[in-house]
PDB file of C-alpha atoms in Angstrom:
ATOM      1  CA  UNK R 373     -88.938 168.368   7.362  1.00 43.00           C
ATOM      2  CA  UNK R 374     -88.209 164.743   7.117  1.00 46.00           C
ATOM      3  CA  UNK R 375     -88.618 163.537   3.652  1.00 48.00           C
ATOM      4  CA  UNK R 376     -90.873 160.957   2.564  1.00 45.00           C
ATOM      5  CA  UNK R 377     -89.141 158.229   1.034  1.00 49.00           C
ATOM      6  CA  UNK R 378     -92.432 156.683  -0.082  1.00 74.00           C
ATOM      7  CA  UNK R 379     -93.042 160.117  -2.453  1.00 84.00           C
ATOM      8  CA  UNK R 380     -94.465 158.995  -5.844  1.00 88.00           C
ATOM      9  CA  UNK R 381     -93.286 162.678  -7.673  1.00 90.00           C
ATOM     10  CA  UNK R 382     -94.282 161.109 -11.165  1.00 92.00           C
ATOM     11  CA  UNK R 383     -97.845 160.441  -9.677  1.00 93.00           C
ATOM     12  CA  UNK R 384     -98.389 163.341  -8.093  1.00 93.00           C
ATOM     13  CA  UNK R 385     -97.447 165.578 -10.716  1.00 94.00           C
ATOM     14  CA  UNK R 386     -99.585 163.545 -12.588  1.00 95.00           C
ATOM     15  CA  UNK R 387    -102.447 163.803 -10.907  1.00 95.00           C
ATOM     16  CA  UNK R 388    -101.965 167.672 -10.524  1.00 96.00           C
ATOM     17  CA  UNK R 389    -101.395 168.245 -14.001  1.00 95.00           C
ATOM     18  CA  UNK R 390    -105.034 166.306 -14.896  1.00 96.00           C
ATOM     19  CA  UNK R 391    -106.210 168.534 -11.770  1.00 97.00           C
ATOM     20  CA  UNK R 392    -105.525 172.047 -12.746  1.00 96.00           C
ATOM     21  CA  UNK R 393    -102.861 172.196 -10.340  1.00 97.00           C
ATOM     22  CA  UNK R 394    -105.923 170.563  -7.326  1.00 97.00           C
ATOM     23  CA  UNK R 395    -105.696 168.042  -5.158  1.00 97.00           C
ATOM     24  CA  UNK R 396    -107.536 166.070  -2.906  1.00 96.00           C
ATOM     25  CA  UNK R 397    -106.039 164.914   0.594  1.00 96.00           C
ATOM     26  CA  UNK R 398    -106.338 161.251  -0.171  1.00 95.00           C
ATOM     27  CA  UNK R 399    -105.233 161.821  -3.058  1.00 95.00           C
ATOM     28  CA  UNK R 400    -101.893 163.098  -1.953  1.00 94.00           C
ATOM     29  CA  UNK R 401    -101.793 160.977   0.774  1.00 94.00           C
ATOM     30  CA  UNK R 402    -101.613 157.656  -1.975  1.00 93.00           C
ATOM     31  CA  UNK R 403     -99.101 159.193  -4.180  1.00 92.00           C
ATOM     32  CA  UNK R 404     -97.250 159.160  -0.555  1.00 92.00           C
ATOM     33  CA  UNK R 405     -97.726 162.328   0.711  1.00 92.00           C
ATOM     34  CA  UNK R 406     -97.435 161.741   4.534  1.00 91.00           C
ATOM     35  CA  UNK R 407     -99.099 163.694   6.906  1.00 91.00           C
ATOM     36  CA  UNK R 408     -96.384 165.189   7.559  1.00 93.00           C
ATOM     37  CA  UNK R 409     -94.649 166.518   4.831  1.00 93.00           C
ATOM     38  CA  UNK R 410     -98.155 167.632   3.341  1.00 94.00           C
ATOM     39  CA  UNK R 411     -99.065 169.896   6.568  1.00 94.00           C
ATOM     40  CA  UNK R 412     -95.990 171.065   5.837  1.00 94.00           C
ATOM     41  CA  UNK R 413     -97.233 171.939   2.198  1.00 95.00           C
ATOM     42  CA  UNK R 414     -99.715 173.421   3.715  1.00 94.00           C
ATOM     43  CA  UNK R 415     -97.517 176.042   6.123  1.00 93.00           C
ATOM     44  CA  UNK R 416     -98.257 179.494   6.111  1.00 92.00           C
ATOM     45  CA  UNK R 417     -97.387 181.503   3.417  1.00 90.00           C
ATOM     46  CA  UNK R 418     -95.860 177.305   1.731  1.00 93.00           C
ATOM     47  CA  UNK R 419     -96.645 176.414  -1.827  1.00 95.00           C
ATOM     48  CA  UNK R 420    -100.091 174.646  -1.482  1.00 95.00           C
ATOM     49  CA  UNK R 421    -103.131 176.611  -0.097  1.00 95.00           C
ATOM     50  CA  UNK R 422    -106.169 174.713   1.208  1.00 96.00           C
ATOM     51  CA  UNK R 423    -109.752 175.185  -0.897  1.00 96.00           C
ATOM     52  CA  UNK R 424    -112.204 173.166   0.277  1.00 97.00           C
ATOM     53  CA  UNK R 425    -112.220 170.400   3.241  1.00 97.00           C
ATOM     54  CA  UNK R 426    -109.777 167.717   1.895  1.00 96.00           C
ATOM     55  CA  UNK R 427    -109.464 169.653  -1.620  1.00 97.00           C
ATOM     56  CA  UNK R 428    -105.985 171.891  -2.231  1.00 97.00           C
ATOM     57  CA  UNK R 429    -104.468 173.810  -4.913  1.00 97.00           C
ATOM     58  CA  UNK R 430    -100.845 173.512  -5.439  1.00 96.00           C
ATOM     59  CA  UNK R 431     -99.802 176.440  -6.512  1.00 93.00           C
ATOM     60  CA  UNK R 432     -99.945 180.482  -4.560  1.00 89.00           C
ATOM     61  CA  UNK R 433    -102.402 183.070  -5.968  1.00 88.00           C
ATOM     62  CA  UNK R 434    -105.807 183.542  -6.720  1.00 92.00           C
ATOM     63  CA  UNK R 435    -107.649 180.222  -7.938  1.00 95.00           C
ATOM     64  CA  UNK R 436    -109.264 180.813 -11.300  1.00 94.00           C
ATOM     65  CA  UNK R 437    -113.110 180.018 -12.264  1.00 94.00           C
ATOM     66  CA  UNK R 438    -111.796 176.794 -13.858  1.00 95.00           C
ATOM     67  CA  UNK R 439    -109.532 175.990 -10.880  1.00 96.00           C
ATOM     68  CA  UNK R 440    -112.553 176.766  -8.465  1.00 97.00           C
ATOM     69  CA  UNK R 441    -115.185 174.614 -10.706  1.00 97.00           C
ATOM     70  CA  UNK R 442    -112.346 171.368 -10.557  1.00 98.00           C
ATOM     71  CA  UNK R 443    -111.957 172.344  -7.004  1.00 98.00           C
ATOM     72  CA  UNK R 444    -115.916 171.623  -6.578  1.00 98.00           C
ATOM     73  CA  UNK R 445    -116.063 168.421  -8.543  1.00 98.00           C
ATOM     74  CA  UNK R 446    -113.309 167.047  -6.230  1.00 98.00           C
ATOM     75  CA  UNK R 447    -115.008 168.092  -3.114  1.00 98.00           C
ATOM     76  CA  UNK R 448    -118.650 166.949  -4.312  1.00 97.00           C
ATOM     77  CA  UNK R 449    -117.129 163.746  -5.069  1.00 95.00           C
ATOM     78  CA  UNK R 450    -117.277 160.957  -8.496  1.00 93.00           C
ATOM     79  CA  UNK R 451    -120.553 161.059 -10.368  1.00 93.00           C
ATOM     80  CA  UNK R 452    -120.213 165.387  -9.821  1.00 97.00           C
ATOM     81  CA  UNK R 453    -121.504 167.627 -12.112  1.00 98.00           C
ATOM     82  CA  UNK R 454    -121.459 171.360 -12.230  1.00 98.00           C
ATOM     83  CA  UNK R 455    -124.532 173.407 -13.242  1.00 97.00           C
ATOM     84  CA  UNK R 456    -125.666 176.434 -12.784  1.00 96.00           C
ATOM     85  CA  UNK R 457    -124.409 180.154 -13.278  1.00 96.00           C
ATOM     86  CA  UNK R 458    -121.297 178.519 -13.678  1.00 96.00           C
ATOM     87  CA  UNK R 459    -122.498 175.787 -16.254  1.00 97.00           C
ATOM     88  CA  UNK R 460    -124.393 178.596 -18.265  1.00 96.00           C
ATOM     89  CA  UNK R 461    -120.839 180.694 -18.986  1.00 94.00           C
ATOM     90  CA  UNK R 462    -119.147 177.118 -20.172  1.00 94.00           C
ATOM     91  CA  UNK R 463    -122.282 176.906 -22.080  1.00 95.00           C
ATOM     92  CA  UNK R 464    -121.763 181.033 -23.467  1.00 93.00           C
ATOM     93  CA  UNK R 465    -125.105 181.772 -22.442  1.00 94.00           C
ATOM     94  CA  UNK R 466    -124.363 183.840 -19.934  1.00 86.00           C
ATOM     95  CA  UNK R 467    -120.940 185.244 -19.130  1.00 84.00           C
ATOM     96  CA  UNK R 468    -121.088 186.536 -15.085  1.00 82.00           C
ATOM     97  CA  UNK R 469    -119.091 184.608 -13.008  1.00 82.00           C
ATOM     98  CA  UNK R 470    -121.245 183.165 -10.442  1.00 89.00           C
ATOM     99  CA  UNK R 471    -120.516 183.305  -6.432  1.00 91.00           C
ATOM    100  CA  UNK R 472    -121.267 180.185  -6.023  1.00 95.00           C
ATOM    101  CA  UNK R 473    -120.672 176.793  -7.838  1.00 97.00           C
ATOM    102  CA  UNK R 474    -123.555 174.934  -7.723  1.00 97.00           C
ATOM    103  CA  UNK R 475    -122.895 171.514  -8.055  1.00 98.00           C
ATOM    104  CA  UNK R 476    -125.339 168.176  -8.890  1.00 98.00           C
ATOM    105  CA  UNK R 477    -124.785 165.166  -6.539  1.00 97.00           C
ATOM    106  CA  UNK R 478    -126.506 161.841  -5.829  1.00 95.00           C
ATOM    107  CA  UNK R 479    -128.883 161.570  -3.528  1.00 94.00           C
ATOM    108  CA  UNK R 480    -126.785 159.658  -1.076  1.00 93.00           C
ATOM    109  CA  UNK R 481    -124.127 161.609  -1.220  1.00 92.00           C
ATOM    110  CA  UNK R 482    -123.059 162.598   2.610  1.00 88.00           C
ATOM    111  CA  UNK R 483    -121.967 166.360   2.042  1.00 91.00           C
ATOM    112  CA  UNK R 484    -122.524 169.485   2.841  1.00 94.00           C
ATOM    113  CA  UNK R 485    -121.947 172.973   1.230  1.00 96.00           C
ATOM    114  CA  UNK R 486    -118.442 174.387   1.754  1.00 96.00           C
ATOM    115  CA  UNK R 487    -117.064 177.755   1.011  1.00 94.00           C
ATOM    116  CA  UNK R 488    -117.821 178.625  -2.333  1.00 96.00           C
ATOM    117  CA  UNK R 489    -119.098 175.880  -2.848  1.00 97.00           C
ATOM    118  CA  UNK R 490    -123.743 174.702  -3.197  1.00 97.00           C
ATOM    119  CA  UNK R 491    -124.631 170.951  -3.559  1.00 97.00           C
ATOM    120  CA  UNK R 492    -128.051 169.981  -5.088  1.00 96.00           C
ATOM    121  CA  UNK R 493    -128.645 166.444  -3.999  1.00 96.00           C
ATOM    122  CA  UNK R 494    -130.853 165.125  -6.842  1.00 95.00           C
ATOM    123  CA  UNK R 495    -131.656 161.297  -8.207  1.00 95.00           C
ATOM    124  CA  UNK R 496    -131.905 162.779 -11.508  1.00 95.00           C
ATOM    125  CA  UNK R 497    -128.847 162.891 -13.156  1.00 96.00           C
ATOM    126  CA  UNK R 498    -128.342 164.268 -15.723  1.00 95.00           C
ATOM    127  CA  UNK R 499    -127.425 161.100 -18.691  1.00 91.00           C
ATOM    128  CA  UNK R 500    -125.228 163.493 -21.033  1.00 92.00           C
ATOM    129  CA  UNK R 501    -122.428 165.492 -19.809  1.00 93.00           C
ATOM    130  CA  UNK R 502    -120.448 167.996 -21.140  1.00 95.00           C
ATOM    131  CA  UNK R 503    -117.022 168.363 -20.514  1.00 94.00           C
ATOM    132  CA  UNK R 504    -113.411 170.939 -20.386  1.00 92.00           C
ATOM    133  CA  UNK R 505    -110.918 168.677 -19.926  1.00 92.00           C
ATOM    134  CA  UNK R 506    -111.653 167.373 -16.174  1.00 95.00           C
ATOM    135  CA  UNK R 507    -114.604 169.287 -15.286  1.00 97.00           C
ATOM    136  CA  UNK R 508    -117.838 167.741 -15.812  1.00 97.00           C
ATOM    137  CA  UNK R 509    -120.433 169.614 -17.030  1.00 98.00           C
ATOM    138  CA  UNK R 510    -125.069 169.471 -17.068  1.00 97.00           C
ATOM    139  CA  UNK R 511    -126.386 170.493 -20.905  1.00 97.00           C
ATOM    140  CA  UNK R 512    -127.461 173.167 -21.431  1.00 97.00           C
ATOM    141  CA  UNK R 513    -131.188 172.828 -21.122  1.00 97.00           C
ATOM    142  CA  UNK R 514    -130.440 171.770 -17.595  1.00 98.00           C
ATOM    143  CA  UNK R 515    -128.060 174.570 -16.348  1.00 97.00           C
ATOM    144  CA  UNK R 516    -131.115 176.732 -17.577  1.00 97.00           C
ATOM    145  CA  UNK R 517    -133.595 175.449 -15.571  1.00 97.00           C
ATOM    146  CA  UNK R 518    -131.237 174.761 -12.398  1.00 97.00           C
ATOM    147  CA  UNK R 519    -130.002 178.463 -12.754  1.00 96.00           C
ATOM    148  CA  UNK R 520    -133.935 180.171 -13.471  1.00 96.00           C
ATOM    149  CA  UNK R 521    -134.797 178.051 -10.040  1.00 94.00           C
ATOM    150  CA  UNK R 522    -132.099 180.128  -8.047  1.00 92.00           C
ATOM    151  CA  UNK R 523    -132.832 183.868  -9.148  1.00 94.00           C
ATOM    152  CA  UNK R 524    -135.273 186.173  -7.506  1.00 95.00           C
ATOM    153  CA  UNK R 525    -136.224 188.208 -11.212  1.00 95.00           C
ATOM    154  CA  UNK R 526    -138.093 187.840 -13.744  1.00 95.00           C
ATOM    155  CA  UNK R 527    -136.457 189.809 -16.403  1.00 94.00           C
ATOM    156  CA  UNK R 528    -133.202 187.797 -14.924  1.00 94.00           C
ATOM    157  CA  UNK R 529    -134.296 184.547 -15.360  1.00 96.00           C
ATOM    158  CA  UNK R 530    -135.989 186.161 -19.194  1.00 95.00           C
ATOM    159  CA  UNK R 531    -132.643 186.809 -19.931  1.00 94.00           C
ATOM    160  CA  UNK R 532    -130.954 183.617 -19.360  1.00 96.00           C
ATOM    161  CA  UNK R 533    -134.026 181.968 -21.227  1.00 96.00           C
ATOM    162  CA  UNK R 534    -134.068 183.814 -24.298  1.00 94.00           C
ATOM    163  CA  UNK R 535    -130.296 184.020 -24.611  1.00 93.00           C
ATOM    164  CA  UNK R 536    -130.120 179.940 -24.302  1.00 95.00           C
ATOM    165  CA  UNK R 537    -132.883 179.211 -27.199  1.00 93.00           C
ATOM    166  CA  UNK R 538    -131.506 183.148 -29.024  1.00 89.00           C
ATOM    167  CA  UNK R 539    -128.020 181.903 -29.401  1.00 89.00           C
ATOM    168  CA  UNK R 540    -129.455 177.699 -29.548  1.00 90.00           C
ATOM    169  CA  UNK R 541    -127.915 175.956 -27.224  1.00 93.00           C
ATOM    170  CA  UNK R 542    -131.096 174.060 -26.816  1.00 92.00           C
ATOM    171  CA  UNK R 543    -134.725 174.223 -27.853  1.00 93.00           C
ATOM    172  CA  UNK R 544    -138.165 175.142 -26.361  1.00 94.00           C
ATOM    173  CA  UNK R 545    -139.068 172.009 -26.331  1.00 94.00           C
ATOM    174  CA  UNK R 546    -135.672 170.928 -24.444  1.00 95.00           C
ATOM    175  CA  UNK R 547    -136.504 173.553 -21.658  1.00 96.00           C
ATOM    176  CA  UNK R 548    -140.293 172.807 -21.321  1.00 96.00           C
ATOM    177  CA  UNK R 549    -139.455 168.702 -20.915  1.00 96.00           C
ATOM    178  CA  UNK R 550    -136.816 170.403 -18.107  1.00 95.00           C
ATOM    179  CA  UNK R 551    -139.428 172.392 -16.222  1.00 96.00           C
ATOM    180  CA  UNK R 552    -141.658 169.251 -16.123  1.00 95.00           C
ATOM    181  CA  UNK R 553    -139.270 166.812 -15.597  1.00 95.00           C
ATOM    182  CA  UNK R 554    -137.853 169.095 -12.897  1.00 93.00           C
ATOM    183  CA  UNK R 555    -139.496 169.976  -9.204  1.00 92.00           C
ATOM    184  CA  UNK R 556    -142.229 172.402  -8.932  1.00 91.00           C
ATOM    185  CA  UNK R 557    -140.867 175.035  -5.765  1.00 90.00           C
ATOM    186  CA  UNK R 558    -139.210 177.892  -7.376  1.00 91.00           C
ATOM    187  CA  UNK R 559    -140.171 177.404 -11.247  1.00 95.00           C
ATOM    188  CA  UNK R 560    -142.557 180.281 -11.047  1.00 96.00           C
ATOM    189  CA  UNK R 561    -140.813 182.589 -13.015  1.00 97.00           C
ATOM    190  CA  UNK R 562    -139.183 179.599 -14.836  1.00 97.00           C
ATOM    191  CA  UNK R 563    -142.494 178.956 -16.500  1.00 96.00           C
ATOM    192  CA  UNK R 564    -143.603 182.734 -17.077  1.00 96.00           C
ATOM    193  CA  UNK R 565    -139.757 183.205 -19.445  1.00 96.00           C
ATOM    194  CA  UNK R 566    -140.606 179.468 -20.845  1.00 96.00           C
ATOM    195  CA  UNK R 567    -144.335 181.116 -22.399  1.00 95.00           C
ATOM    196  CA  UNK R 568    -142.702 184.401 -23.149  1.00 95.00           C
ATOM    197  CA  UNK R 569    -139.904 182.240 -25.104  1.00 94.00           C
ATOM    198  CA  UNK R 570    -142.622 179.872 -26.677  1.00 92.00           C
ATOM    199  CA  UNK R 571    -144.276 183.286 -28.211  1.00 92.00           C
ATOM    200  CA  UNK R 572    -141.345 183.935 -29.800  1.00 93.00           C
ATOM    201  CA  UNK R 573    -139.801 186.216 -27.213  1.00 93.00           C
ATOM    202  CA  UNK R 574    -135.540 186.278 -27.547  1.00 91.00           C
ATOM    203  CA  UNK R 575    -134.278 188.747 -25.913  1.00 92.00           C
ATOM    204  CA  UNK R 576    -134.556 190.339 -22.073  1.00 92.00           C
ATOM    205  CA  UNK R 577    -135.814 194.030 -23.919  1.00 94.00           C
ATOM    206  CA  UNK R 578    -138.458 192.701 -26.154  1.00 95.00           C
ATOM    207  CA  UNK R 579    -140.104 191.074 -22.887  1.00 95.00           C
ATOM    208  CA  UNK R 580    -139.884 195.139 -21.487  1.00 95.00           C
ATOM    209  CA  UNK R 581    -141.995 195.652 -24.624  1.00 97.00           C
ATOM    210  CA  UNK R 582    -144.423 192.857 -24.261  1.00 96.00           C
ATOM    211  CA  UNK R 583    -145.348 194.104 -20.594  1.00 95.00           C
ATOM    212  CA  UNK R 584    -144.787 197.734 -22.116  1.00 97.00           C
ATOM    213  CA  UNK R 585    -147.516 196.645 -24.568  1.00 97.00           C
ATOM    214  CA  UNK R 586    -149.575 194.831 -22.119  1.00 96.00           C
ATOM    215  CA  UNK R 587    -149.865 197.449 -19.467  1.00 96.00           C
ATOM    216  CA  UNK R 588    -151.166 200.009 -22.697  1.00 97.00           C
ATOM    217  CA  UNK R 589    -153.663 197.035 -23.050  1.00 97.00           C
ATOM    218  CA  UNK R 590    -152.772 197.461 -27.007  1.00 97.00           C
ATOM    219  CA  UNK R 591    -153.701 194.410 -29.139  1.00 96.00           C
ATOM    220  CA  UNK R 592    -150.620 192.173 -28.402  1.00 96.00           C
ATOM    221  CA  UNK R 593    -147.872 191.341 -31.653  1.00 97.00           C
ATOM    222  CA  UNK R 594    -146.551 187.909 -33.138  1.00 97.00           C
ATOM    223  CA  UNK R 595    -142.717 187.894 -31.865  1.00 96.00           C
ATOM    224  CA  UNK R 596    -140.071 187.622 -34.364  1.00 95.00           C
ATOM    225  CA  UNK R 597    -142.306 185.756 -37.387  1.00 96.00           C
ATOM    226  CA  UNK R 598    -140.998 185.090 -40.317  1.00 96.00           C
ATOM    227  CA  UNK R 599    -142.047 186.576 -43.276  1.00 96.00           C
ATOM    228  CA  UNK R 600    -142.699 186.122 -46.626  1.00 96.00           C
ATOM    229  CA  UNK R 601    -144.124 187.196 -49.906  1.00 94.00           C
ATOM    230  CA  UNK R 602    -145.946 185.279 -51.915  1.00 92.00           C
ATOM    231  CA  UNK R 603    -143.156 182.792 -54.122  1.00 94.00           C
ATOM    232  CA  UNK R 604    -141.895 181.450 -50.970  1.00 94.00           C
ATOM    233  CA  UNK R 605    -138.969 184.326 -50.557  1.00 94.00           C
ATOM    234  CA  UNK R 606    -137.753 185.364 -46.776  1.00 95.00           C
ATOM    235  CA  UNK R 607    -138.421 188.716 -46.798  1.00 95.00           C
ATOM    236  CA  UNK R 608    -137.244 189.697 -42.440  1.00 94.00           C
ATOM    237  CA  UNK R 609    -138.145 188.473 -39.123  1.00 93.00           C
ATOM    238  CA  UNK R 610    -139.083 191.387 -37.271  1.00 94.00           C
ATOM    239  CA  UNK R 611    -139.099 191.923 -33.286  1.00 95.00           C
ATOM    240  CA  UNK R 612    -142.527 192.544 -33.301  1.00 97.00           C
ATOM    241  CA  UNK R 613    -145.533 192.177 -35.776  1.00 97.00           C
ATOM    242  CA  UNK R 614    -149.036 193.264 -36.546  1.00 97.00           C
ATOM    243  CA  UNK R 615    -149.720 190.965 -39.498  1.00 96.00           C
ATOM    244  CA  UNK R 616    -153.220 192.482 -40.305  1.00 95.00           C
ATOM    245  CA  UNK R 617    -151.701 196.204 -40.400  1.00 96.00           C
ATOM    246  CA  UNK R 618    -148.258 195.929 -42.029  1.00 96.00           C
ATOM    247  CA  UNK R 619    -146.328 197.619 -38.864  1.00 97.00           C
ATOM    248  CA  UNK R 620    -143.197 196.332 -37.140  1.00 97.00           C
ATOM    249  CA  UNK R 621    -141.253 196.759 -34.890  1.00 97.00           C
ATOM    250  CA  UNK R 622    -137.759 196.936 -35.011  1.00 95.00           C
ATOM    251  CA  UNK R 623    -135.594 197.238 -31.165  1.00 93.00           C
ATOM    252  CA  UNK R 624    -132.294 198.214 -32.188  1.00 85.00           C
ATOM    253  CA  UNK R 625    -129.491 197.145 -29.939  1.00 71.00           C
ATOM    254  CA  UNK R 626    -125.267 197.919 -30.841  1.00 58.00           C
ATOM    255  CA  UNK R 627    -124.900 194.086 -29.036  1.00 49.00           C
ATOM    256  CA  UNK R 628    -126.118 193.045 -32.567  1.00 45.00           C
ATOM    257  CA  UNK R 629    -123.894 195.380 -34.465  1.00 45.00           C
ATOM    258  CA  UNK R 630    -120.694 194.921 -33.391  1.00 50.00           C
ATOM    259  CA  UNK R 631    -119.526 195.412 -36.911  1.00 56.00           C
ATOM    260  CA  UNK R 632    -119.823 196.946 -40.250  1.00 58.00           C
ATOM    261  CA  UNK R 633    -121.418 193.449 -41.662  1.00 67.00           C
ATOM    262  CA  UNK R 634    -123.819 193.446 -39.175  1.00 64.00           C
ATOM    263  CA  UNK R 635    -125.648 196.761 -39.597  1.00 67.00           C
ATOM    264  CA  UNK R 636    -125.236 196.639 -43.168  1.00 74.00           C
ATOM    265  CA  UNK R 637    -127.001 193.156 -42.285  1.00 77.00           C
ATOM    266  CA  UNK R 638    -129.661 195.363 -40.765  1.00 75.00           C
ATOM    267  CA  UNK R 639    -129.637 198.171 -43.357  1.00 78.00           C
ATOM    268  CA  UNK R 640    -130.271 195.591 -46.188  1.00 83.00           C
ATOM    269  CA  UNK R 641    -133.318 193.815 -43.609  1.00 83.00           C
ATOM    270  CA  UNK R 642    -134.944 197.556 -43.398  1.00 83.00           C
ATOM    271  CA  UNK R 643    -134.677 198.037 -46.819  1.00 87.00           C
ATOM    272  CA  UNK R 644    -136.257 194.505 -48.446  1.00 90.00           C
ATOM    273  CA  UNK R 645    -139.325 195.304 -45.455  1.00 91.00           C
ATOM    274  CA  UNK R 646    -139.760 198.835 -47.324  1.00 90.00           C
ATOM    275  CA  UNK R 647    -139.896 197.241 -50.613  1.00 92.00           C
ATOM    276  CA  UNK R 648    -142.669 195.145 -49.433  1.00 93.00           C
ATOM    277  CA  UNK R 649    -144.694 198.343 -48.085  1.00 94.00           C
ATOM    278  CA  UNK R 650    -143.926 196.799 -44.571  1.00 96.00           C
ATOM    279  CA  UNK R 651    -144.614 200.131 -41.868  1.00 95.00           C
ATOM    280  CA  UNK R 652    -141.785 199.962 -39.209  1.00 95.00           C
ATOM    281  CA  UNK R 653    -141.046 201.720 -36.166  1.00 96.00           C
ATOM    282  CA  UNK R 654    -137.234 201.291 -34.430  1.00 95.00           C
ATOM    283  CA  UNK R 655    -136.371 201.867 -30.980  1.00 96.00           C
ATOM    284  CA  UNK R 656    -133.726 201.305 -28.895  1.00 94.00           C
ATOM    285  CA  UNK R 657    -133.591 199.389 -25.055  1.00 94.00           C
ATOM    286  CA  UNK R 658    -132.786 202.077 -23.199  1.00 94.00           C
ATOM    287  CA  UNK R 659    -136.259 204.358 -25.680  1.00 96.00           C
ATOM    288  CA  UNK R 660    -137.682 201.286 -24.076  1.00 96.00           C
ATOM    289  CA  UNK R 661    -136.796 201.714 -20.546  1.00 94.00           C
ATOM    290  CA  UNK R 662    -136.721 205.359 -20.221  1.00 96.00           C
ATOM    291  CA  UNK R 663    -139.339 206.339 -22.399  1.00 97.00           C
ATOM    292  CA  UNK R 664    -142.058 204.548 -22.299  1.00 97.00           C
ATOM    293  CA  UNK R 665    -144.628 206.884 -23.199  1.00 97.00           C
ATOM    294  CA  UNK R 666    -143.181 208.019 -26.094  1.00 97.00           C
ATOM    295  CA  UNK R 667    -142.777 204.074 -27.592  1.00 97.00           C
ATOM    296  CA  UNK R 668    -146.652 203.820 -26.632  1.00 98.00           C
ATOM    297  CA  UNK R 669    -147.711 207.024 -28.325  1.00 97.00           C
ATOM    298  CA  UNK R 670    -145.497 206.229 -31.764  1.00 97.00           C
ATOM    299  CA  UNK R 671    -147.112 202.407 -32.173  1.00 97.00           C
ATOM    300  CA  UNK R 672    -150.787 203.769 -31.090  1.00 97.00           C
ATOM    301  CA  UNK R 673    -150.779 206.603 -33.868  1.00 97.00           C
ATOM    302  CA  UNK R 674    -148.968 203.774 -36.289  1.00 97.00           C
ATOM    303  CA  UNK R 675    -151.379 201.345 -35.306  1.00 97.00           C
ATOM    304  CA  UNK R 676    -154.189 203.835 -35.764  1.00 96.00           C
ATOM    305  CA  UNK R 677    -152.989 204.916 -39.129  1.00 95.00           C
ATOM    306  CA  UNK R 678    -152.578 202.136 -40.915  1.00 94.00           C
ATOM    307  CA  UNK R 679    -156.656 200.882 -39.834  1.00 92.00           C
ATOM    308  CA  UNK R 680    -158.537 200.127 -42.863  1.00 90.00           C
ATOM    309  CA  UNK R 681    -155.221 199.693 -45.081  1.00 90.00           C
ATOM    310  CA  UNK R 682    -155.635 196.911 -47.562  1.00 92.00           C
ATOM    311  CA  UNK R 683    -154.128 193.406 -46.062  1.00 90.00           C
ATOM    312  CA  UNK R 684    -150.276 193.282 -47.439  1.00 94.00           C
ATOM    313  CA  UNK R 685    -150.335 190.115 -49.418  1.00 92.00           C
ATOM    314  CA  UNK R 686    -147.725 188.198 -46.841  1.00 95.00           C
ATOM    315  CA  UNK R 687    -147.253 185.025 -45.586  1.00 95.00           C
ATOM    316  CA  UNK R 688    -146.438 185.522 -41.830  1.00 96.00           C
ATOM    317  CA  UNK R 689    -145.267 182.032 -39.906  1.00 95.00           C
ATOM    318  CA  UNK R 690    -144.906 182.470 -35.941  1.00 93.00           C
ATOM    319  CA  UNK R 691    -141.629 182.175 -34.150  1.00 88.00           C
ATOM    320  CA  UNK R 692    -142.419 178.625 -32.590  1.00 73.00           C
ATOM    321  CA  UNK R 693    -143.721 176.952 -35.644  1.00 58.00           C
ATOM    322  CA  UNK R 694    -140.104 178.044 -37.434  1.00 47.00           C
ATOM    323  CA  UNK R 695    -138.611 174.382 -37.859  1.00 43.00           C
ATOM    324  CA  UNK R 696    -134.903 174.719 -36.031  1.00 43.00           C
ATOM    325  CA  UNK R 697    -133.152 174.513 -39.664  1.00 36.00           C
ATOM    326  CA  UNK R 698    -134.929 177.247 -40.801  1.00 38.00           C
ATOM    327  CA  UNK R 699    -134.611 179.606 -37.644  1.00 38.00           C
ATOM    328  CA  UNK R 700    -130.896 179.549 -37.934  1.00 36.00           C
ATOM    329  CA  UNK R 701    -131.127 180.222 -42.162  1.00 34.00           C
ATOM    330  CA  UNK R 702    -133.511 183.234 -41.619  1.00 36.00           C
ATOM    331  CA  UNK R 703    -131.840 184.655 -38.447  1.00 36.00           C
TER     332      UNK R 703
END
């Protein structure tokens, strides 16, 4: 190989260091690599490999998800931003590694999808940017909206939308604004899931319960309301609540009991509700999925048994009416 006398190794190393060992063809040539030297590094068994058209990884082995995202932005060009499921993972809304990296690009950008990169031309580029080193992500609400429009299962969309609100990555009004501002195409499931969350649904299992109650034609409860006694003392926020009958449903999921402190918190909440004569029905997510008839039977019997019972002297605040800071305090 004929060495390149113009190679600026400091510049080359700086680019690779800033871009997670990734570099574009233009950057490599601007750092002094000749076409021949570049091809030599990209040879079979060489130290570099092509990830995308004009984008190279300067290490061997399988690229990490972050390196794939960096490569996607380098391929998409200036001003591009990661969205969709990849952005959801960065915002801690989902932890699934996507098969494709979705990238927003300006509407005039002349690029096509390639390998693991899916480009979305839009005139509505977000003004705010979330950054992880050199990687740029859309805001949480935009990530939820874009990911939801690409899904085909209402249950999957419910999980994403509910998790985003449950973990306070964004608020219902943020998602509603994205629904209004974005395209109508592909928004039906997003719209339905957002309606559920606006009514208080905060998990996909709670949405399963809502569907089950609707099919059984049982009066719909409030989901995740905040309950207070006559002095204004907070009692609990049950998953489902029939205020006129004083009956609550709690869905006991292992993911909420990952520590002794979480389990103790759940027990204390149960004792508080018992102190105020609240009837609590407890189900697991598996029971709701595998024994819907049994769940409906227990709920029907509890509701029937409570009819004629004097109403409890409690204040019920629906989930959508709880301010953000108060909601955080009573979760």
